[in-house]
Coordinates of C-alpha atoms in Angstrom, one line a residue:
Chain A
M16 CA -1.5 13.8 90.8
S17 CA 0.8 16.8 90.4
W18 CA -1.3 18.8 92.8
L19 CA 0.1 16.9 95.8
R20 CA 3.0 18.3 97.7
D21 CA 5.8 16.1 99.1
I22 CA 4.2 16.3 102.6
D23 CA 0.9 15.2 101.2
R24 CA 2.3 12.1 99.6
W25 CA 4.1 11.3 102.8
F26 CA 1.0 11.9 104.8
M27 CA -1.1 9.7 102.5
A28 CA 1.5 6.9 102.5
E29 CA 2.6 6.9 106.1
V30 CA -0.1 8.5 108.3
L31 CA -3.5 8.0 106.8
P32 CA -3.2 4.2 106.4
H33 CA -3.4 3.8 110.2
A34 CA -6.6 5.9 110.5
A35 CA -8.4 3.1 112.4
A36 CA -5.7 2.9 115.0
Y37 CA -5.8 6.7 115.7
R38 CA -9.5 6.6 115.9
A39 CA -9.5 3.7 118.2
R40 CA -7.0 5.4 120.5
A41 CA -9.0 8.7 120.4
A42 CA -12.2 6.8 121.1
H43 CA -10.7 5.1 124.1
L44 CA -9.4 8.3 125.5
C45 CA -12.1 10.8 124.8
G46 CA -15.1 8.7 123.8
A47 CA -16.5 7.8 120.4
D48 CA -18.3 11.1 120.0
E49 CA -15.1 13.2 120.1
A50 CA -12.9 10.7 118.3
D51 CA -13.3 11.9 114.8
D52 CA -12.7 15.5 115.8
L53 CA -9.7 14.6 117.8
V54 CA -8.2 12.6 114.9
Q55 CA -8.8 15.5 112.5
E56 CA -7.1 17.9 114.9
A57 CA -4.1 15.5 115.2
Y58 CA -3.9 15.2 111.4
A59 CA -3.9 19.0 111.1
R60 CA -1.0 19.2 113.6
V61 CA 0.9 16.4 111.8
L62 CA 0.3 17.9 108.3
G63 CA 1.2 21.3 109.6
S64 CA 4.6 20.2 110.8
Q65 CA 7.5 22.0 109.3
N66 CA 9.8 19.1 108.9
H67 CA 8.0 15.9 108.2
Q68 CA 11.2 14.1 107.1
A69 CA 12.4 14.2 110.7
I70 CA 9.4 12.1 111.8
L71 CA 10.8 8.6 111.7
A72 CA 7.8 6.7 112.9
P73 CA 4.7 8.6 111.5
R74 CA 2.2 6.2 113.0
A75 CA 3.6 6.3 116.5
F76 CA 4.1 10.0 116.2
T77 CA 0.5 10.6 115.2
L78 CA -0.7 8.3 118.0
T79 CA 1.3 10.4 120.4
V80 CA -0.2 13.6 119.1
V81 CA -3.7 12.1 119.6
H82 CA -2.7 11.2 123.1
H83 CA -1.5 14.6 123.9
L84 CA -4.5 16.3 122.4
A85 CA -6.8 14.0 124.4
L86 CA -4.9 14.9 127.6
E87 CA -5.4 18.6 126.8
R88 CA -9.1 18.1 126.3
L89 CA -9.5 16.1 129.5
R90 CA -7.7 18.7 131.5
R91 CA -10.1 21.2 130.3
A92 CA -13.1 19.0 131.0
Q93 CA -14.6 19.4 134.4
V94 CA -16.0 16.0 135.0
V95 CA -13.0 13.8 134.5
R96 CA -12.1 11.6 137.5
I97 CA -8.6 12.0 138.9
E98 CA -7.7 8.4 138.7
L99 CA -8.6 8.3 135.0
L100 CA -6.2 11.1 134.2
A101 CA -3.5 9.3 136.2
S102 CA -4.1 6.1 134.4
M103 CA -3.9 7.9 131.1
Q104 CA -0.6 9.4 131.8
L105 CA 0.7 6.0 132.6
L106 CA -0.7 4.5 129.4
E107 CA 1.9 3.2 127.1
V108 CA 2.0 5.5 124.2
A109 CA 4.4 3.4 122.2
D110 CA 2.6 1.3 119.7
S111 CA 4.0 -1.7 118.0
A112 CA 4.1 -0.7 114.4
P113 CA 1.9 -2.9 112.3
D114 CA 3.6 -4.9 109.7
A115 CA 3.6 -3.7 106.1
F116 CA 1.3 -6.6 105.3
A117 CA -1.5 -5.3 107.4
V118 CA -1.1 -1.9 106.0
A119 CA -1.1 -3.0 102.5
A120 CA -4.0 -5.3 103.0
G121 CA -5.9 -2.4 104.6
R122 CA -5.1 -0.1 101.7
S123 CA -6.0 -2.5 99.0
E124 CA -9.4 -3.3 100.2
L125 CA -10.7 -3.4 96.7
R126 CA -13.7 -5.5 97.5
R127 CA -14.8 -2.9 100.1
L128 CA -14.3 -0.1 97.6
E129 CA -16.4 -2.0 95.1
Q130 CA -19.2 -2.4 97.7
L131 CA -19.0 1.3 98.5
M132 CA -19.2 2.2 94.9
A133 CA -22.2 0.0 94.4
T134 CA -24.1 1.9 97.2
L135 CA -23.6 5.3 95.5
P136 CA -26.4 7.0 93.6
P137 CA -26.4 5.4 90.1
Q138 CA -25.2 8.4 88.2
C139 CA -22.3 9.0 90.7
A140 CA -21.3 5.4 90.4
R141 CA -21.5 5.5 86.6
V142 CA -19.3 8.6 86.3
L143 CA -16.7 7.4 88.9
H144 CA -16.6 4.0 87.1
M145 CA -16.0 5.6 83.8
R146 CA -13.3 7.9 85.2
K147 CA -11.4 5.5 87.5
V148 CA -12.1 2.0 86.2
Q149 CA -12.4 2.7 82.5
G150 CA -9.9 5.5 82.7
M151 CA -12.0 7.9 80.5
A152 CA -11.1 11.6 80.6
P153 CA -13.7 13.9 82.3
A154 CA -14.5 15.6 78.9
A155 CA -15.1 12.2 77.3
I156 CA -17.4 11.2 80.0
A157 CA -19.4 14.4 79.6
E158 CA -19.7 13.7 75.9
A159 CA -20.7 10.1 76.3
L160 CA -23.4 10.8 78.9
S161 CA -24.5 14.1 77.2
I162 CA -23.9 16.1 80.4
S163 CA -21.8 19.1 81.1
L164 CA -18.3 18.9 82.3
S165 CA -19.3 20.6 85.6
T166 CA -21.9 18.0 86.1
V167 CA -19.3 15.3 85.7
E168 CA -17.3 17.2 88.3
K169 CA -20.2 17.2 90.7
H170 CA -20.9 13.5 90.4
I171 CA -17.2 12.7 91.0
A172 CA -17.0 15.0 94.0
K173 CA -20.2 13.7 95.5
G174 CA -19.3 10.1 94.9
L175 CA -15.8 10.6 96.4
A176 CA -17.2 12.4 99.4
L177 CA -19.8 9.7 100.1
M178 CA -17.1 6.9 99.8
I179 CA -14.8 8.7 102.2
K180 CA -17.5 9.1 104.8
A181 CA -18.3 5.5 104.5
R182 CA -14.7 4.6 104.9
R183 CA -14.6 6.7 108.0
A184 CA -17.6 4.8 109.3
D185 CA -15.6 1.6 108.7
E186 CA -12.8 2.9 110.8
A187 CA -15.1 3.6 113.6
Q188 CA -16.2 0.0 113.5
A189 CA -12.7 -1.3 113.4
E190 CA -11.8 0.3 116.7
E191 CA -13.4 -2.6 118.5
A192 CA -10.5 -4.6 117.4
C193 CA -7.8 -3.0 119.6
P194 CA -8.9 -1.9 123.0
V195 CA -6.3 0.0 124.9
V196 CA -8.3 1.0 128.0
P197 CA -11.0 -1.3 129.5
P198 CA -14.3 -0.1 128.1
H199 CA -15.8 0.9 131.4
R200 CA -13.1 3.5 131.9
S201 CA -13.6 5.2 128.6
R202 CA -17.3 5.3 129.2
A203 CA -16.6 7.4 132.3
L204 CA -15.2 10.1 130.0
T205 CA -18.3 10.9 128.1
Chain B
M4 CA -15.4 26.5 91.9
S5 CA -15.1 28.9 94.8
G6 CA -13.5 27.4 97.9
R7 CA -12.0 30.4 99.6
S8 CA -13.8 30.1 102.9
P9 CA -11.5 30.3 105.8
T10 CA -14.3 29.9 108.4
P11 CA -14.1 26.7 110.5
Q12 CA -16.4 24.0 109.2
P13 CA -17.2 20.4 110.3
S14 CA -14.8 18.0 108.7
A15 CA -17.5 16.2 106.8
D16 CA -18.2 19.4 104.9
L17 CA -14.5 19.9 104.3
I18 CA -14.4 16.5 102.7
E19 CA -17.1 17.7 100.3
E20 CA -15.2 20.8 99.6
A21 CA -11.9 18.9 99.1
A22 CA -13.7 16.4 96.8
A23 CA -15.0 19.3 94.7
W24 CA -11.5 20.7 94.4
L25 CA -10.1 17.4 93.3
A26 CA -12.8 16.9 90.8
A27 CA -12.2 20.4 89.4
L28 CA -8.4 19.9 89.3
D29 CA -9.0 16.5 87.6
A30 CA -11.2 18.1 85.0
G31 CA -8.8 20.9 84.5
T32 CA -11.3 23.6 85.5
A33 CA -9.6 24.8 88.6
S34 CA -6.4 26.9 88.7
D35 CA -3.5 25.6 90.7
A36 CA -3.0 28.9 92.4
A37 CA -6.6 29.1 93.6
F38 CA -6.3 25.6 94.9
A39 CA -3.1 26.3 96.7
T40 CA -4.7 29.3 98.3
W41 CA -7.5 27.2 99.6
R42 CA -5.3 24.4 100.8
D43 CA -2.9 26.7 102.6
A44 CA -5.6 28.7 104.3
D45 CA -6.1 26.0 106.9
A46 CA -4.2 22.8 107.8
R47 CA -7.6 21.0 107.9
H48 CA -8.1 21.8 104.3
A49 CA -4.9 20.1 103.5
V50 CA -5.9 17.1 105.6
A51 CA -9.3 16.8 103.9
F52 CA -7.6 17.0 100.5
A53 CA -5.1 14.3 101.4
E54 CA -7.9 12.1 102.6
V55 CA -9.8 12.6 99.3
A56 CA -6.7 12.2 97.2
S57 CA -6.0 9.0 99.1
T58 CA -9.3 7.4 98.2
W59 CA -9.0 8.8 94.6
R60 CA -5.7 7.0 94.3
D61 CA -7.1 3.8 95.9
L62 CA -9.7 3.7 93.2
D63 CA -7.0 3.4 90.6
A64 CA -6.5 -0.1 91.8
L65 CA -9.9 -1.1 90.5
R66 CA -8.8 -0.2 87.0
L67 CA -5.7 -2.2 87.2
V68 CA -7.5 -5.4 88.2
A69 CA -10.2 -4.8 85.7
G70 CA -7.8 -5.9 83.0
E71 CA -7.4 -9.3 84.6
R72 CA -11.1 -10.0 85.0
D73 CA -11.4 -12.4 82.2
S74 CA -9.3 -15.0 83.9
L75 CA -11.2 -14.7 87.1
P76 CA -14.0 -16.8 88.5
T77 CA -17.3 -15.3 89.3
A78 CA -17.5 -14.6 93.0
A79 CA -20.5 -16.1 94.8
A80 CA -21.1 -12.7 96.2
A81 CA -21.3 -11.3 92.7
P82 CA -23.4 -8.3 92.2
T83 CA -26.7 -8.5 90.3
R84 CA -26.3 -5.2 88.4
P85 CA -25.0 -6.3 85.1
G86 CA -23.3 -3.0 84.3
R87 CA -20.9 -3.5 87.2
R88 CA -20.5 -7.2 87.4
H89 CA -17.2 -7.3 85.7
V90 CA -15.8 -4.7 88.1
L91 CA -16.7 -6.7 91.1
R92 CA -15.3 -9.8 89.6
A93 CA -12.1 -7.9 89.1
A94 CA -12.1 -6.9 92.7
A95 CA -11.9 -10.5 93.7
S96 CA -8.4 -10.5 92.5
V97 CA -6.9 -8.3 95.1
A98 CA -3.6 -9.9 94.5
A99 CA -3.5 -8.5 91.0
V100 CA -2.9 -4.9 92.1
M101 CA 0.0 -3.5 90.3
A102 CA 2.0 -0.4 90.3
V103 CA 0.3 2.7 88.9
G104 CA 2.8 5.4 88.1
G105 CA 6.1 5.8 86.5
G106 CA 6.0 2.7 84.4
L107 CA 6.7 4.2 81.1
A108 CA 9.3 6.7 82.2
Y109 CA 11.7 4.4 83.8
R110 CA 11.8 1.3 81.7
G111 CA 13.1 2.8 78.5
E112 CA 16.7 1.7 78.8
A113 CA 16.3 -1.8 80.0
R114 CA 17.9 -4.6 78.0
E115 CA 16.9 -7.9 79.4
T116 CA 13.6 -9.2 80.7
I117 CA 12.3 -12.0 82.8
S118 CA 8.7 -12.6 83.6
T119 CA 6.7 -15.2 85.4
R120 CA 3.1 -16.4 85.0
V121 CA 0.8 -16.9 87.9
G122 CA 2.1 -19.7 90.0
E123 CA 5.5 -19.7 88.3
R124 CA 8.9 -19.0 89.9
R125 CA 12.1 -18.4 88.0
S126 CA 15.7 -17.7 88.8
V127 CA 18.2 -16.1 86.6
A128 CA 21.8 -15.3 86.9
A129 CA 21.7 -11.8 85.4
A130 CA 25.4 -11.3 85.8
P131 CA 28.1 -13.7 87.1
S132 CA 27.5 -12.9 90.7
I133 CA 24.0 -11.4 90.5
T134 CA 21.1 -13.7 91.0
L135 CA 17.5 -12.8 90.6
D136 CA 14.7 -15.0 92.0
V137 CA 11.4 -13.9 90.5
N138 CA 8.1 -14.7 92.3
T139 CA 4.7 -15.5 90.7
D140 CA 3.2 -13.1 88.2
S141 CA 6.1 -10.7 88.1
E142 CA 8.3 -8.9 85.6
V143 CA 11.8 -7.7 86.0
R144 CA 14.1 -6.0 83.5
W145 CA 17.8 -5.3 83.9
R146 CA 20.8 -3.8 82.1
A147 CA 24.3 -4.9 82.8
G148 CA 27.0 -2.3 83.3
R149 CA 28.2 0.0 86.1
P150 CA 26.0 0.3 87.9
F151 CA 24.0 -2.8 87.2
R152 CA 20.4 -1.5 86.8
L153 CA 17.3 -3.4 87.7
W154 CA 13.7 -2.5 87.1
L155 CA 10.9 -4.2 89.0
E156 CA 7.9 -3.8 86.7
R157 CA 5.4 -6.1 88.4
G158 CA 5.3 -8.5 91.4
E159 CA 8.2 -9.5 93.5
M160 CA 11.8 -10.5 93.4
A161 CA 14.7 -11.5 95.5
I162 CA 18.0 -10.1 94.6
R163 CA 21.4 -11.5 95.5
L164 CA 24.5 -9.4 94.9
G165 CA 27.8 -11.1 95.3
R166 CA 30.9 -9.5 96.7
G167 CA 31.8 -6.3 95.1
E168 CA 28.6 -6.1 93.1
Q169 CA 26.3 -3.1 93.4
A170 CA 23.0 -2.4 91.8
A171 CA 20.6 0.4 91.2
L172 CA 17.0 -0.7 91.7
C173 CA 14.3 1.3 90.0
V174 CA 10.8 1.0 91.2
P175 CA 7.9 3.4 90.7
A176 CA 8.8 5.2 94.0
G177 CA 12.3 6.0 92.9
T178 CA 15.8 4.6 92.4
F179 CA 17.7 3.0 95.2
R180 CA 21.3 1.8 95.5
L181 CA 22.0 -1.7 96.8
A182 CA 25.2 -2.7 98.3
P183 CA 26.4 -6.4 98.1
G184 CA 23.9 -8.5 100.0
R185 CA 20.5 -10.1 99.7
Y186 CA 17.2 -8.2 99.2
N187 CA 13.6 -8.6 98.6
A188 CA 11.5 -6.1 96.6
R189 CA 7.8 -6.3 96.1
L190 CA 5.4 -3.8 94.6
R191 CA 2.3 -3.2 96.6
G192 CA 0.0 -0.9 94.8
E193 CA 1.8 2.3 94.2
S194 CA 4.3 1.5 97.0
C195 CA 7.3 -0.8 97.1
E196 CA 8.2 -2.9 100.0
L197 CA 12.0 -3.3 100.3
A198 CA 13.6 -5.7 102.7
V199 CA 17.3 -5.9 103.5
I200 CA 18.2 -9.5 104.5
T201 CA 21.9 -8.6 104.4
G202 CA 23.6 -5.6 103.0
A203 CA 22.2 -2.1 102.8
I204 CA 20.0 0.2 100.7
T205 CA 20.7 3.9 100.3
D206 CA 18.7 6.6 98.5
A207 CA 19.8 9.7 96.7
A208 CA 19.3 11.7 99.9
S209 CA 21.6 9.4 101.9
G210 CA 18.8 7.7 103.7
R211 CA 19.7 4.2 104.6
L212 CA 18.1 0.9 105.3
G213 CA 20.3 -1.7 107.1
A214 CA 20.2 -5.5 107.4
G215 CA 17.1 -6.8 108.9
E216 CA 15.0 -3.8 108.0
I217 CA 11.9 -3.5 105.9
A218 CA 10.4 -0.4 104.5
L219 CA 7.2 0.3 102.6
L220 CA 8.2 3.1 100.3
S221 CA 5.9 5.5 98.5
G222 CA 8.4 8.2 97.8
D223 CA 12.1 8.1 96.7
T224 CA 13.6 8.7 100.1
L225 CA 14.2 6.3 103.0
G226 CA 14.0 9.1 105.5
A227 CA 10.4 8.8 106.6
V228 CA 10.0 5.0 106.6
V229 CA 9.5 2.8 109.6
P230 CA 12.1 0.0 109.6
R231 CA 11.1 -3.2 111.2
A232 CA 13.0 -6.3 111.9
A233 CA 10.6 -9.0 112.8
D234 CA 9.2 -9.9 109.4
L235 CA 12.1 -11.2 107.4
P236 CA 11.1 -14.9 107.6
R237 CA 7.7 -13.9 106.2
V238 CA 9.2 -11.8 103.5
T239 CA 11.4 -14.5 102.3
A240 CA 8.9 -17.4 102.8
W241 CA 7.9 -17.4 99.2
Q242 CA 11.3 -18.6 98.2
R243 CA 10.5 -21.8 100.1
D244 CA 7.0 -21.9 98.4
T245 CA 5.3 -21.1 101.6
L246 CA 3.1 -18.4 103.0
M247 CA 3.4 -17.4 106.6
L248 CA 0.5 -15.9 108.4
S249 CA 0.3 -14.6 112.0
G250 CA -3.1 -13.2 112.7
E251 CA -3.9 -11.6 109.4
S252 CA -7.4 -11.5 108.1
L253 CA -8.8 -14.1 105.7
D254 CA -9.1 -11.3 103.1
Y255 CA -5.4 -10.7 103.3
A256 CA -4.5 -14.4 103.4
L257 CA -6.6 -15.0 100.2
A258 CA -5.0 -12.0 98.5
E259 CA -1.6 -13.5 99.2
M260 CA -2.6 -17.1 98.3
N261 CA -4.3 -16.0 95.1
R262 CA -1.1 -14.5 93.8
Y263 CA 0.0 -18.0 93.2
L264 CA -3.3 -19.6 92.0
P265 CA -4.6 -19.4 88.4
H266 CA -8.0 -20.3 89.9
K267 CA -8.7 -17.7 92.6
I268 CA -10.2 -18.4 96.0
V269 CA -13.0 -15.9 96.8
I270 CA -15.1 -15.3 99.9
G271 CA -18.7 -16.2 99.4
D272 CA -19.8 -15.1 102.8
P273 CA -18.7 -11.5 103.7
A274 CA -18.8 -12.4 107.4
L275 CA -15.8 -14.7 106.9
S276 CA -13.5 -11.9 105.8
R277 CA -12.8 -10.8 109.3
L278 CA -11.5 -14.2 110.5
R279 CA -7.9 -14.1 111.5
L280 CA -5.4 -16.8 110.7
G281 CA -2.0 -18.0 111.6
G282 CA 0.3 -20.7 110.2
T283 CA 2.5 -21.6 107.4
F284 CA 1.0 -22.9 104.2
A285 CA 2.2 -24.2 100.9
T286 CA 1.6 -21.8 98.0
T287 CA 2.0 -24.5 95.4
S288 CA -1.4 -25.9 96.0
P289 CA -4.4 -24.5 97.9
A290 CA -5.4 -27.9 99.3
E291 CA -3.5 -27.7 102.5
F292 CA -4.7 -24.2 103.1
L293 CA -8.4 -25.1 102.4
R294 CA -8.1 -28.1 104.7
A295 CA -6.9 -25.9 107.5
L296 CA -9.8 -23.5 107.0
H297 CA -12.2 -26.4 107.1
A298 CA -10.6 -27.9 110.3
S299 CA -10.3 -24.6 112.1
F300 CA -13.3 -22.7 111.1
G301 CA -15.6 -25.2 109.4
I302 CA -15.3 -23.3 106.1
E303 CA -16.5 -25.1 103.1
A304 CA -14.7 -24.7 99.8
T305 CA -16.8 -25.2 96.6
T306 CA -15.1 -25.4 93.2
G307 CA -17.1 -23.4 90.6
R308 CA -17.5 -24.3 86.9
G309 CA -14.6 -22.0 85.9
G310 CA -12.3 -23.6 88.5
G311 CA -12.5 -20.8 91.0
I312 CA -13.0 -21.7 94.7
V313 CA -15.8 -20.2 96.8
L314 CA -15.6 -20.2 100.6
T315 CA -18.8 -20.4 102.6
R316 CA -19.6 -21.4 106.1
A317 CA -20.7 -24.9 106.6

């Protein structure tokens, strides 16, 4: 994919695989409703950084950004209890980096990808399958299915977007796995 | 394709926008310049595009395992839609994921080859003081000379370089220089996991990985990797025909175990995949592993007609 910059490749390889951890951290700090938004904001900060090569521990770095953004938001919010803010500042930001095994396992969840693909609208699934599993060129798919190239594009775009949203939903579920703050505290935030 | 909208949007819509860009780029109907303008307009555009590109890339893995499908058992959880059955079967072989890019470009000059079948392990003295230990389902090429060059095409290998020996290791991510010492290299999807047991690895940009460190590389520099020290025993466990687990999911454990098994173990009950396991298991036969699953979790293993093993709850 020549349309990716160095920083994009780095971001995809080093930052995105830990999405569930960022979301979990964000949800515990700001509540589940704001978690996605907070993580997206953190991503934008990380991807907007001028010198990503200097970031030695991307996962920990991103978690720290999430943490700081959460603090900023909480300071702006009116209803936060003082002791909560205090406990947040004491929270250990450092995060034991997951081993490469967990990352790789998370990234190669082929079975899950397959399940997601099976839930797509039939034509979306068919086109994505032809493109990614059978490796057919977009133009060849258009010809085989007697549809226009732009329709092929639309199916691919729609299918991809649906799969990504479903993967995000998976991450939201995964956050149960690593509580940082006792649940009753984070509930007080919302 | 018009994506020049600088107004803030919810991230879900940005995903759709980014997916549309990717589909257009893929089909060759979008101009690179127009795309760059859109991406650079807002950091959130770039984020959305990276997320889309990430899933796009992950889908490549489905194609790679599809080639292996004929040797796989039918999963109990197999789909009912005939058009897609083979794909799902292929997905059962998570272990079969291979490197995607760069394969053709970097193997041209290799001279010697060693490869292993599933479940096989081979050692070779590639040069008087260079030993390669090749794990299951792997392929390695090399060319003697200065520097000694090594290509990891598939799977995993351990490298032992005697005193005074250096080597250039070529993996899809890039080329790395190995000082005398012991190393482990394993392809994981498009990435390569490099572990330094003793010695040191350097890249072209003078990034360095020292003894006891492990890095998962997706680019050709060591600058942005997270070195970790705790995993060396696990990384080298295969050389003792064992698999070490400490709290990984059953999905992961099976993916690792299946690397060694011609008849794959598959999960017949999706609820099982979130179980977490610890322990050390022999990779030469699944019996011990299956006994442990039964004793700890009451999981039943049923051997199918094709020899594949399906796990279900008792």
